[in-house]
XYZ file of C-alpha atoms in Angstrom:
615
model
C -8.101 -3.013 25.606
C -10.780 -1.442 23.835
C -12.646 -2.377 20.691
C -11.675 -0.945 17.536
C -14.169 1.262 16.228
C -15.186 1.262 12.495
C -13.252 4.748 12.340
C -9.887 3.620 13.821
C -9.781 0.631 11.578
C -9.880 2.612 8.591
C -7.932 5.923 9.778
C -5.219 2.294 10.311
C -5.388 1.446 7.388
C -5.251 4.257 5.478
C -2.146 4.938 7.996
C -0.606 1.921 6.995
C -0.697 1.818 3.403
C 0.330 5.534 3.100
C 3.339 4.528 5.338
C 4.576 2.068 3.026
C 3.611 3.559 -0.292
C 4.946 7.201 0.550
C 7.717 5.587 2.280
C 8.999 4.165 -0.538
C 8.187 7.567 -2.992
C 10.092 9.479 -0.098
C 13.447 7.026 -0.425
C 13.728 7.713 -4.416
C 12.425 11.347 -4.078
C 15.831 11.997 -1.525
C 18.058 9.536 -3.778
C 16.823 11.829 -7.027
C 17.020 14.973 -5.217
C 20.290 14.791 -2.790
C 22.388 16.410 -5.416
C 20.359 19.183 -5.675
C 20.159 19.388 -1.947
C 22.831 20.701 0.617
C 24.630 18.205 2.573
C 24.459 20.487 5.844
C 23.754 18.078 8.498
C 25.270 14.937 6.772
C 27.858 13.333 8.980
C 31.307 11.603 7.074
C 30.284 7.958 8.060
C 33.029 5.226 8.692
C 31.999 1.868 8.076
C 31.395 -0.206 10.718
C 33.786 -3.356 11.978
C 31.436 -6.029 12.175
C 32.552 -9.174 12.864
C 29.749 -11.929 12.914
C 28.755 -12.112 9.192
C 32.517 -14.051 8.507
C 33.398 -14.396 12.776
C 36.210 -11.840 12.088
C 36.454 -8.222 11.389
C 35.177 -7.191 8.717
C 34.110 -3.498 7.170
C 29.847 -3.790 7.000
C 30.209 -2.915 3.464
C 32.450 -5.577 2.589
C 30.210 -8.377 4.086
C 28.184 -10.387 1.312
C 25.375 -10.128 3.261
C 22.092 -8.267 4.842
C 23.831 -6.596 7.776
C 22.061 -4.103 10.246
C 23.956 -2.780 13.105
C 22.372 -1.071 16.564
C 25.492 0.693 18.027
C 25.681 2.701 21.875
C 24.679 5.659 20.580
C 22.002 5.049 18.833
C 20.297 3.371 22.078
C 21.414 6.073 24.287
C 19.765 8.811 22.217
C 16.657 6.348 21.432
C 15.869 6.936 24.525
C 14.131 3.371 25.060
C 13.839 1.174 27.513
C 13.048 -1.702 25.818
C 15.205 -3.631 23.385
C 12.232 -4.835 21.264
C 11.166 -1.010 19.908
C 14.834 -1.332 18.444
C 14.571 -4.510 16.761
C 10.857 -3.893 15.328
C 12.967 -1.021 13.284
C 15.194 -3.469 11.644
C 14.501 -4.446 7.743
C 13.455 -8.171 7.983
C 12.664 -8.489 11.556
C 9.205 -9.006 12.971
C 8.197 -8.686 16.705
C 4.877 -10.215 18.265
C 4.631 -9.698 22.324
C 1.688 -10.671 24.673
C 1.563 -7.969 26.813
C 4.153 -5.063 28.089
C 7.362 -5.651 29.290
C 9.098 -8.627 30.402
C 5.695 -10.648 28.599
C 6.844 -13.649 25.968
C 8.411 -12.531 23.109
C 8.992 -13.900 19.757
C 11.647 -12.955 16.743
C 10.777 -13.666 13.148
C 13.617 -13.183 10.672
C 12.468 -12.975 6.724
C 9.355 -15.290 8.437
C 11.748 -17.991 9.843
C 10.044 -19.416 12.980
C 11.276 -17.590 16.528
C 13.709 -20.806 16.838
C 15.547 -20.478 13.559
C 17.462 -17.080 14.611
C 20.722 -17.978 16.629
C 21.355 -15.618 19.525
C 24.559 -15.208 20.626
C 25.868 -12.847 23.743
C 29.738 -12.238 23.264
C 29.765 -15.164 20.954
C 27.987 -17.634 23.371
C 24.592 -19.284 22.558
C 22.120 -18.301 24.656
C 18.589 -19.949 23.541
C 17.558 -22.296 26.096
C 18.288 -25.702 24.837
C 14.667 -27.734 26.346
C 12.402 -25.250 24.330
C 14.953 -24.407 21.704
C 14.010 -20.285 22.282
C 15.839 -17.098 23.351
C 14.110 -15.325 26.341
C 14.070 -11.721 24.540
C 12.185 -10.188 27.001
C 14.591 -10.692 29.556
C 17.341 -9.153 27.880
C 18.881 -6.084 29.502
C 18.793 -2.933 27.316
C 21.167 -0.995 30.040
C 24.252 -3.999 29.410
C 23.995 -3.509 25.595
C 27.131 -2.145 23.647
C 26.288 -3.128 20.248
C 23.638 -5.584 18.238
C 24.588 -7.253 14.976
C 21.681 -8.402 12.806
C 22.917 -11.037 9.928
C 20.016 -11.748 7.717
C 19.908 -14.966 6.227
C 21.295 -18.292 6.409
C 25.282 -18.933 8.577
C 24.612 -22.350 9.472
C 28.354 -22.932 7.566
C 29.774 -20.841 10.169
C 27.916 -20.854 13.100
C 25.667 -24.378 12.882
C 22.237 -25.294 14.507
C 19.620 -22.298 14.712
C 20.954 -20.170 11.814
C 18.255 -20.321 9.740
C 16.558 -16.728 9.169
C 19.754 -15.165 10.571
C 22.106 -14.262 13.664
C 21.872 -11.715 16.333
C 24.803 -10.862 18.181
C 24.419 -9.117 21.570
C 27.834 -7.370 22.844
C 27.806 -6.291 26.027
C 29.001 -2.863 27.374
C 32.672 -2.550 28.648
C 32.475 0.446 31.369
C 35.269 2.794 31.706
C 35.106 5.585 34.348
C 31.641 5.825 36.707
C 28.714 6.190 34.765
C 25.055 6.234 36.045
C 21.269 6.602 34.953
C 17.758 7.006 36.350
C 14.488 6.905 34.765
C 10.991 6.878 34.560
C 8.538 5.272 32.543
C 4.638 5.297 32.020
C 2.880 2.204 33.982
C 4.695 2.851 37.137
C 8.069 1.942 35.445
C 11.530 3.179 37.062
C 14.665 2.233 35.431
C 18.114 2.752 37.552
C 21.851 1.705 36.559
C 25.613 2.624 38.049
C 28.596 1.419 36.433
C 32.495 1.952 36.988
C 35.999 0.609 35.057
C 38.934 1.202 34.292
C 41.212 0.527 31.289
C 44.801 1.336 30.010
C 47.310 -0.303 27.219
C 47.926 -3.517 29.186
C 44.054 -4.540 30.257
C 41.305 -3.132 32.710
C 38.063 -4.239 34.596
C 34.553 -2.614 34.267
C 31.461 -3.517 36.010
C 27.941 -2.519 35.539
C 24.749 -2.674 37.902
C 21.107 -2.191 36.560
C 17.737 -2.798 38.010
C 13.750 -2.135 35.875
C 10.663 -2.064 37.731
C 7.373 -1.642 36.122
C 3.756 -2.291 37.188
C 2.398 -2.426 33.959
C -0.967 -3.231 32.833
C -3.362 -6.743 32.533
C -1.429 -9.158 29.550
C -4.486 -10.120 28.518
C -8.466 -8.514 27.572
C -11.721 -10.522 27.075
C -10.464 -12.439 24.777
C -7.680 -13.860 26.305
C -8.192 -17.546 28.174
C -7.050 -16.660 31.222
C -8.119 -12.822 31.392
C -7.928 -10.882 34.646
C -8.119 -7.480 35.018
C -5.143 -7.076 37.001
C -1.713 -5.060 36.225
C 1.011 -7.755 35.245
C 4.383 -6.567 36.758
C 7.916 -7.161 35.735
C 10.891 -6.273 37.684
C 14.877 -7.211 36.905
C 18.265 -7.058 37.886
C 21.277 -7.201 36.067
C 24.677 -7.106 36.289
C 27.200 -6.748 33.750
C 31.078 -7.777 34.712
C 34.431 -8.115 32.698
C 38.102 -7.930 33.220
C 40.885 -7.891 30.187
C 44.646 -8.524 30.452
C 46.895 -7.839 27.083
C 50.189 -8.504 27.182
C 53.153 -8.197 24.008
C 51.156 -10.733 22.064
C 48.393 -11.931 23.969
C 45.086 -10.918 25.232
C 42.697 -12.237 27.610
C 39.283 -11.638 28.266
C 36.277 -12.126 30.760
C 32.865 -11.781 30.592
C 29.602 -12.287 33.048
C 26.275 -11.321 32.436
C 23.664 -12.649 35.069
C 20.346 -10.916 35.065
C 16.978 -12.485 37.708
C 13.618 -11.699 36.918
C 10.123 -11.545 38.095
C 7.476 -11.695 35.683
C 4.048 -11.799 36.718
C 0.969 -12.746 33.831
C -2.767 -13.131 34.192
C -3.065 -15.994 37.026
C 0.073 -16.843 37.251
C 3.612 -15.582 38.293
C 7.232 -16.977 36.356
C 11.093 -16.307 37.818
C 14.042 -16.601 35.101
C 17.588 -16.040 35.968
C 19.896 -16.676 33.779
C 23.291 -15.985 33.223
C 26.958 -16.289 30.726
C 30.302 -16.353 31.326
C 33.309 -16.596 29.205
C 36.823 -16.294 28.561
C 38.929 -16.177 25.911
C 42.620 -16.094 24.644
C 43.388 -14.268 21.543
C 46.995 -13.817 19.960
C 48.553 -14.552 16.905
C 49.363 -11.290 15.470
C 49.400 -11.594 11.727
C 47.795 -15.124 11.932
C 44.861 -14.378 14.489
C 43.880 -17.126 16.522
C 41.482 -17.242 19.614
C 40.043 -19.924 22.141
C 36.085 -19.325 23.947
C 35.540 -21.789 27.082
C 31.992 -20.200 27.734
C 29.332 -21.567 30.211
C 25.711 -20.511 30.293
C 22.660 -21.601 32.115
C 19.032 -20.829 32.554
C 16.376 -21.612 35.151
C 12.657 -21.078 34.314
C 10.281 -21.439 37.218
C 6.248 -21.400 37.435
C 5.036 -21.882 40.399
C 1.691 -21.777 39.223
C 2.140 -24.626 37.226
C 4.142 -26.514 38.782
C 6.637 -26.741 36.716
C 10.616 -25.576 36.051
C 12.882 -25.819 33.311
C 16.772 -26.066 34.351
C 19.505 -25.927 31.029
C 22.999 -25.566 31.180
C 25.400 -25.324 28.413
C 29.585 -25.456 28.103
C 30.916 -24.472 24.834
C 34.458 -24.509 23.406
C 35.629 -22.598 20.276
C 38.479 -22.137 19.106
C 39.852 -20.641 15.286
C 42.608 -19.609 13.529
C 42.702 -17.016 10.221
C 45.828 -17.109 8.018
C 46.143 -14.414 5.580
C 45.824 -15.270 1.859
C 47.722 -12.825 -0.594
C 46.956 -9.309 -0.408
C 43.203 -9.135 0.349
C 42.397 -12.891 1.327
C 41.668 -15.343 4.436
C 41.386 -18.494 5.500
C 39.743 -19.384 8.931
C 39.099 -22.877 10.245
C 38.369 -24.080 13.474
C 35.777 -26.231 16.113
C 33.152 -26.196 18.374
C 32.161 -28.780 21.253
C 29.187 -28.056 22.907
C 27.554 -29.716 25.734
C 23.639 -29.049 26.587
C 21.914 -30.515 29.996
C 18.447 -29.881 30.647
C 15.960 -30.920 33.072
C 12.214 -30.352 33.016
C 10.618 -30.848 36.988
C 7.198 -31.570 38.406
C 7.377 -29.303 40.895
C 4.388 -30.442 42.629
C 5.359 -34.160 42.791
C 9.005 -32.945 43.152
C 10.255 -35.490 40.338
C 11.935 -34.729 36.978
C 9.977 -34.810 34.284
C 12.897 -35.514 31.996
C 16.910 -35.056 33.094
C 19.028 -35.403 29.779
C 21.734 -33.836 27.796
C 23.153 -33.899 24.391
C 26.948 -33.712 22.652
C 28.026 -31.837 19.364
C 31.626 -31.264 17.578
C 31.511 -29.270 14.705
C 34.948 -28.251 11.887
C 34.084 -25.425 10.217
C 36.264 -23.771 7.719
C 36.124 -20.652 5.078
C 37.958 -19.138 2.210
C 37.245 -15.037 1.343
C 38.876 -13.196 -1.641
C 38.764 -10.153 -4.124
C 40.530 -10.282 -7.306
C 39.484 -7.175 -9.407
C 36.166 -6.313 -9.310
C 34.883 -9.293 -7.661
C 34.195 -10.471 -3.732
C 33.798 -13.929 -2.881
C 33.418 -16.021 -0.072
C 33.005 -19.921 0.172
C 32.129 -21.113 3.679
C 30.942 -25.655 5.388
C 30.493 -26.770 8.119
C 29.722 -30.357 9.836
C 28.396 -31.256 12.400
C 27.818 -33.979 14.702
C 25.237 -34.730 17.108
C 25.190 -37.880 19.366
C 21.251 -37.708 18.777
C 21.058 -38.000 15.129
C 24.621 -37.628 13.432
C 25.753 -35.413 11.320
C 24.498 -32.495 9.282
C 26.835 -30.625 6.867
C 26.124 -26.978 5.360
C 27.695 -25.344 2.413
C 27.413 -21.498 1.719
C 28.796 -19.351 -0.948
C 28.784 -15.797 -1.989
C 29.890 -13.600 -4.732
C 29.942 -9.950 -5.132
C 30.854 -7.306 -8.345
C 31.656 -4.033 -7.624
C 30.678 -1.729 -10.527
C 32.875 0.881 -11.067
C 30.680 4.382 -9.845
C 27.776 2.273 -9.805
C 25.994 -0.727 -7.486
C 27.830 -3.568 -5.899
C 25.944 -6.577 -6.671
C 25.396 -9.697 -4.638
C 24.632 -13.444 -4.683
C 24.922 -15.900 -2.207
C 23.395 -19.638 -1.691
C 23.565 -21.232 2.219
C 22.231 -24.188 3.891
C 20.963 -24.078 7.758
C 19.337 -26.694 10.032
C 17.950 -26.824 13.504
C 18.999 -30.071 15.981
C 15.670 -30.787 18.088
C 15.815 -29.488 21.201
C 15.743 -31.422 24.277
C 12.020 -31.073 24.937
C 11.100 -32.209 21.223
C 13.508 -35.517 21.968
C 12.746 -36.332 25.423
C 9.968 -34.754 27.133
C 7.055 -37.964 27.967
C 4.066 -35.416 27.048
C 1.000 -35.195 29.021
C 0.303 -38.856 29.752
C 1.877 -39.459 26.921
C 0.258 -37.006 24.322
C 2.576 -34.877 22.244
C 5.794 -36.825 23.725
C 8.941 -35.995 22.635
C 10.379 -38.331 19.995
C 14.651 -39.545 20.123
C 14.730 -40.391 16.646
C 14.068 -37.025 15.017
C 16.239 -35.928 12.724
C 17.194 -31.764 12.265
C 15.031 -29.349 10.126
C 16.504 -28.210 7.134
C 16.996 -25.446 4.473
C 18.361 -23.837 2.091
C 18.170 -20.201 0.595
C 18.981 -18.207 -1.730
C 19.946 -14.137 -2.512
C 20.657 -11.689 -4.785
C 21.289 -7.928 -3.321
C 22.409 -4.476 -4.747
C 24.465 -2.249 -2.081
C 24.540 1.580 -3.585
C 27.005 3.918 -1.278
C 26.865 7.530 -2.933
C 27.988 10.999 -1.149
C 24.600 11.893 -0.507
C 22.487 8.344 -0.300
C 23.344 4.690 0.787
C 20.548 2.083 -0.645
C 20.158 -1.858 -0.284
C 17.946 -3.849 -2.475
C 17.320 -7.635 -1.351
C 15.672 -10.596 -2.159
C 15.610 -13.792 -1.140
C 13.578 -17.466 -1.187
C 14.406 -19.879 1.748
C 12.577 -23.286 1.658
C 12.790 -25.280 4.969
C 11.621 -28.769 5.041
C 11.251 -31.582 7.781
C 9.707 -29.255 9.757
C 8.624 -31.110 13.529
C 5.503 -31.026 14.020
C 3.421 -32.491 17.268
C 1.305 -34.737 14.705
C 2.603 -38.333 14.759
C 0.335 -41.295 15.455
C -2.882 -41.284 17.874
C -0.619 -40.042 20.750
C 0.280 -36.942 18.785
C 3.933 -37.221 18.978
C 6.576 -34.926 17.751
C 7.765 -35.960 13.952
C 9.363 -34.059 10.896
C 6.908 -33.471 8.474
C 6.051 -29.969 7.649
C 7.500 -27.760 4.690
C 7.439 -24.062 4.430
C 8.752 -21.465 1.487
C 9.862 -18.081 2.774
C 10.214 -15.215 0.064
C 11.041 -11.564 0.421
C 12.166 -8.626 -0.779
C 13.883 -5.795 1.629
C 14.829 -1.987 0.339
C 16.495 0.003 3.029
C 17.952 3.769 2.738
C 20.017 6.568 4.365
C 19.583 9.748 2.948
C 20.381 13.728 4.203
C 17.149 15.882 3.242
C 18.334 19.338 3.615
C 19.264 19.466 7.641
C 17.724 16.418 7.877
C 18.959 12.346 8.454
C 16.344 10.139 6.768
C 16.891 5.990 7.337
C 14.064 3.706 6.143
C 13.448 0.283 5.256
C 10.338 -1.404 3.589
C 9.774 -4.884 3.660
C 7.523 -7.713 1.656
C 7.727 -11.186 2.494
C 5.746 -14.137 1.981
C 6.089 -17.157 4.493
C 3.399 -19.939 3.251
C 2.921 -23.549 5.120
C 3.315 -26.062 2.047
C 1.063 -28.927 3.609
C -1.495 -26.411 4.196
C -1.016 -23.776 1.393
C -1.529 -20.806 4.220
C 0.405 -18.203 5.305
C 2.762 -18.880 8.621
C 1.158 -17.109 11.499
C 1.866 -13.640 12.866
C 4.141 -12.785 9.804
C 3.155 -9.541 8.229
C 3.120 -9.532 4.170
C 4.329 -5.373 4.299
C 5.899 -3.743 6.635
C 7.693 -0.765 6.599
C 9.906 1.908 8.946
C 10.955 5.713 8.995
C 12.914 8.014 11.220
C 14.248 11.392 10.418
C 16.468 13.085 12.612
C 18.326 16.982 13.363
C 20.516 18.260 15.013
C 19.091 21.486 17.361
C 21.723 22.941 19.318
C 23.809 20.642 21.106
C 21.220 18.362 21.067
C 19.462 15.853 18.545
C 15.477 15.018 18.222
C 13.973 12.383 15.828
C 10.809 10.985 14.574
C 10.162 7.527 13.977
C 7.251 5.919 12.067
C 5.813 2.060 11.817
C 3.694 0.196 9.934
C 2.318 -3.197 9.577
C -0.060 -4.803 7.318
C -2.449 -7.548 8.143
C -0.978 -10.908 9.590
C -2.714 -13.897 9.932
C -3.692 -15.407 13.012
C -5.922 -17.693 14.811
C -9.220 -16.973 14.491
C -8.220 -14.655 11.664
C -6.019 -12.228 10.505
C -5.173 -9.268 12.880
C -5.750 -5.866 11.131
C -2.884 -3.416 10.013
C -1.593 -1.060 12.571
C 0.747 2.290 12.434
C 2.954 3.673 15.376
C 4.680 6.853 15.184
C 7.024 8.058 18.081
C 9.678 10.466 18.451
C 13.011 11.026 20.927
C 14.872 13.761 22.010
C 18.419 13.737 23.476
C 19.600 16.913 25.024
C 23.661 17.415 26.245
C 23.774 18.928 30.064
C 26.080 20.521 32.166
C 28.160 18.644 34.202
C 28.765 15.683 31.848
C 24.647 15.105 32.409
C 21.902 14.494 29.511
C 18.200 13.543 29.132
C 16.571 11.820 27.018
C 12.793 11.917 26.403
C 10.922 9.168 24.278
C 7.348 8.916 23.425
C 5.904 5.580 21.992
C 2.648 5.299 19.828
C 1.964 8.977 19.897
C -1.578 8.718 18.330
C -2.535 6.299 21.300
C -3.757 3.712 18.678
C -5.428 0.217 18.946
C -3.469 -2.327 17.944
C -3.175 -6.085 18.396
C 0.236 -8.490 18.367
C -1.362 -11.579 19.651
C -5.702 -11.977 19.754
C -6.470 -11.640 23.479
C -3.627 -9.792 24.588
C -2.925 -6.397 25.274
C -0.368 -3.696 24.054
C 0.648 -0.834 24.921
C -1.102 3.196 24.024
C 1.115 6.161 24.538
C 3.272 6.196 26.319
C 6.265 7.946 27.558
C 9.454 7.652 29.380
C 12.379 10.068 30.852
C 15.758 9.118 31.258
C 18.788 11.097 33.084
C 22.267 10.368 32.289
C 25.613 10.840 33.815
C 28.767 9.690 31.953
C 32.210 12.126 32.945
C 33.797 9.740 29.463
């Protein structure tokens, strides 16, 4: 990684502010202007079905809440290979890596720590229940269907972890053969083959996928465990699921088991991990369903001789009944059963072998009268570690008649400890674990202005979320784990869509503030502005885009990290044959950037991907 040069830093910042001020002059330039320009490439939009901002369908512009979705297409003609340059794109989210792919990876939502953002694959939990974290680097881009990004508290619906918000990873259901291969800079080939078959009364679909990359060294000079070396990553995948639907029922299956190799500067790490799940929907006008999921993950370093086994069953079931002509009422329960072990590998002992209980009721009332939305939403849960935690949220929206819908909603959240924060004995007894810690808590606030117009769609937000009881490794001489820190996140989030001419703008800008109370200091690694761009147009039977992004200065140990700017662009291109390629190049300008002090990221780079899909 080279130094930055006196130059760079300022041709970055310059960059970087010019991104987010002209950014913003560019969304009300196309929202004043779209009338006067010709709607030649716009595209009549249907709203999306989401479904995990109220856990049933729901139109994305009915939901009472910050709601980004990343559909098929969109990472098809993206071109990526890596889920993360996605994300980063999203209003509200913030991604820090060390290193290149398959390297540890941390979400930030609205400046929530990386453990207050439930993950959830086909509606089952997947952070790993010892460290309390989702393993995003070892999620497979080639299984994804769909991502759904809820920003902001759902603790009422969904429980522990839904703090900043909820991601919800849906995986791809093949139909017919399908197949890919590609090629990536750093030595990186990408290969996937898929088959299924569906009709009225079910089908099956399965779907193979494999990454290999070289890469490059994790970490520079100032890392503390540089060496030079390339730092590898390699994974396969495999995506399975079978559906039967009969006069008034359905059922469903689902696997996803991917196994990894990740290799880091003196060391190596293996993660597989897997979910499966079934469920049993019916009900017709009265929708119920029932989930029996199971999950697990094993985490191995040799190096250090040390491995991390979870497992996790998980039973939900709910009902909606129909209220009137626009309203419902669901209720329903969870039961969900974590086991974890943490092993000494070298003295071939377990650290720590334990497991933990919760039952959860949940219920929730949504309505429209008039003008006006509404939702009302608790939850309570138990824990047989330290009780039971109940959360409240409530929303209301008014629809202005050819104007703005406006928004306001009020939520709790909490996060149970995880299993390494109750039980694990430390290192001879330095930062133990600690049974009697209670959850962390919050609660947060939002008000929000949704515009939809012929020509421009805008979202104003802002929000304040404070979170207290914090754990923290600071308790006593043996420095064990306690709840004691506060934190105040506040934000506010514009995002656009707007048709310049033959063109598809979408843009978001972003300012948050995420301060540590006991300290009065910014939270680490969260950027104050950020902001991101990407036009688009149709050429032919083709489509090519640009895509620009910018971060300010974050804090960080050692101080802050200085602004960066990325711009990239993609082209997809229809074939013959039922064939297409996509081409994507990353950081264009080859700039200098840090994540993390004292690891490395990526410069250009580039990547080709060939498709085949007869559907």
């Amino acid at each position: 990684m080279r130094a930055h040069s006196a130059g760079e830093r300022f041709e970055e910042f310059l960059l970087a502010n010019f991104i987010v001020v002209g950014a913003a002059r560019v969304t009300v330039f196309g929202v004043a202007m779209a009338s006067a320009w010709p709607l030649v490439a716009a595209e009549v939009r249907q709203p999306e079905v989401i479904v995990t901002a109220t856990r049933t369908p729901i139109a994305q512009d009915a939901a009472l809440a910050s709601v980004s979705v990343i559909d098929r297409v969109t990472i098809e003609q993206s071109g990526s290979n890596d889920v993360l340059t996605l994300l980063r794109s999203q209003a509200g989210v913030d991604i820090v890596r060390g290193g290149g792919l398959g390297q540890q990876t941390s979400v930030f939502m609205r400046g929530s720590n990386s453990n207050h953002v439930l993950v959830l694959i086909d509606g089952v939990r997947v952070a790993s229940a010892t460290t309390g974290a989702y393993a995003w680097e070892q999620l497979p881009l080639a299984q994804i269907e769909r991502i759904e990004i809820v920003r902001g508290p759902r603790a009422a619906l969904f429980g522990s972890d839904a703090i900043g918000g909820v991601v919800q990873i849906f995986t791809r259901r093949a139909n017919g053969p399908s197949g890919l291969l590609g090629v990536a800079s750093h030595d990186t080939w990408l290969g996937e083959a898929g088959f299924g078959q569906r009709s009225e009364s079910g089908g099956f679909g399965v779907r193979a996928a494999l990454s290999d990359s070289a890469g490059f060294s994790a970490q520079n000079a100032d890392g503390f465990s540089f060496d030079p070396d390339r730092d590898g990553y390699q994974q396969q995948s495999l995506n399975a699921d079978a559906a039967w639907i009969g006069d008034s029922l359905r059922l469903d299956g689902q696997l996803l088991h991917s196994e990894s190799e990740i290799e880091f500067d003196q060391g190596e790490s293996s993660l597989d991990a897997s979910s499966l799940n079934l469920t049993l929907a019916g009900g017709g006008q009265q929708p119920w369903l029932v989930q029996l999921a199971r999950s697990r993950e094993n985490l191995h370093t040799a190096d250090f001789f040390s491995r991390f086994e979870t497992r996790r069953t998980q039973l939900e079931a709910q009902r909606t009944q129909p209220l009137g002509e626009h309203g419902e009422w669901l209720y329903g329960l969870s039961l969900v059963e974590d086991d974890g072990r943490s092993i000494d590998t070298f003295e071939g002992a377990a650290v720590y072998d334990d497991s933990r209980r919760q039952r959860a009721l949940f219920t929730s009332w949504r309505d429209s009268a008039a003008a006006l939305d509404w939702e009302l939403g608790v939850r309570h849960d138990n824990y047989d570690s330290f009780g039971g935690e109940t959360s409240l949220q409530a929303a209301l929206g008014w629809r202005i008649e050819g104007g703005p819908r406006l928004r306001a909603s009020g939520g709790e959240g909490f996060r149970a400890p995880t299993l390494n924060e109750l039980y694990s004995p430390g290192f001879s007894g330095f930062f133990a674990g600690n049974p009697n810690l209670g959850p962390e808590r919050s609660r947060a606030f939002e008000l929000g202005a949704d515009w939809q117009g012929e020509r421009v769609d805008l979202s104003l937000s802002a929000y304040r979320n404070r979170v207290e009881g914090l754990i923290d490794f600071s308790g006593g001489e043996m420095f064990q784990a306690i709840n004691i820190r506060r934190a105040t996140l506040r934000g506010v989030e514009l995002e656009a869509r707007a048709p310049i001419g033959e063109w598809q703008l979408t843009a978001n800008l972003g300012w948050q503030q995420a301060r540590d109370e006991d300290t009065d200091s910014a939270l680490l690694r969260r950027p104050a502005r950020k902001a991101s761009a990407s036009i688009e147009h149709a050429i032919g039977r083709g489509r090519f885009g640009l895509e620009v992004h910018a971060v300010s200065a974050r804090p960080e140990f050692a101080g802050a990290l200085p602004g960066y700017a990325l711009l990239g662009g993609w082209l997809h291109w229809p074939l013959a044959n039922a064939f297409s390629v996509d081409l994507r190049l990353d950081n264009a300008l080859d700039n200098d950037y840090t994540l993390v002090r004292g690891f490395n990221t990526a410069g250009a780079t580039a990547s080709l991907q060939l498709r085949w899909s007869p559907e």
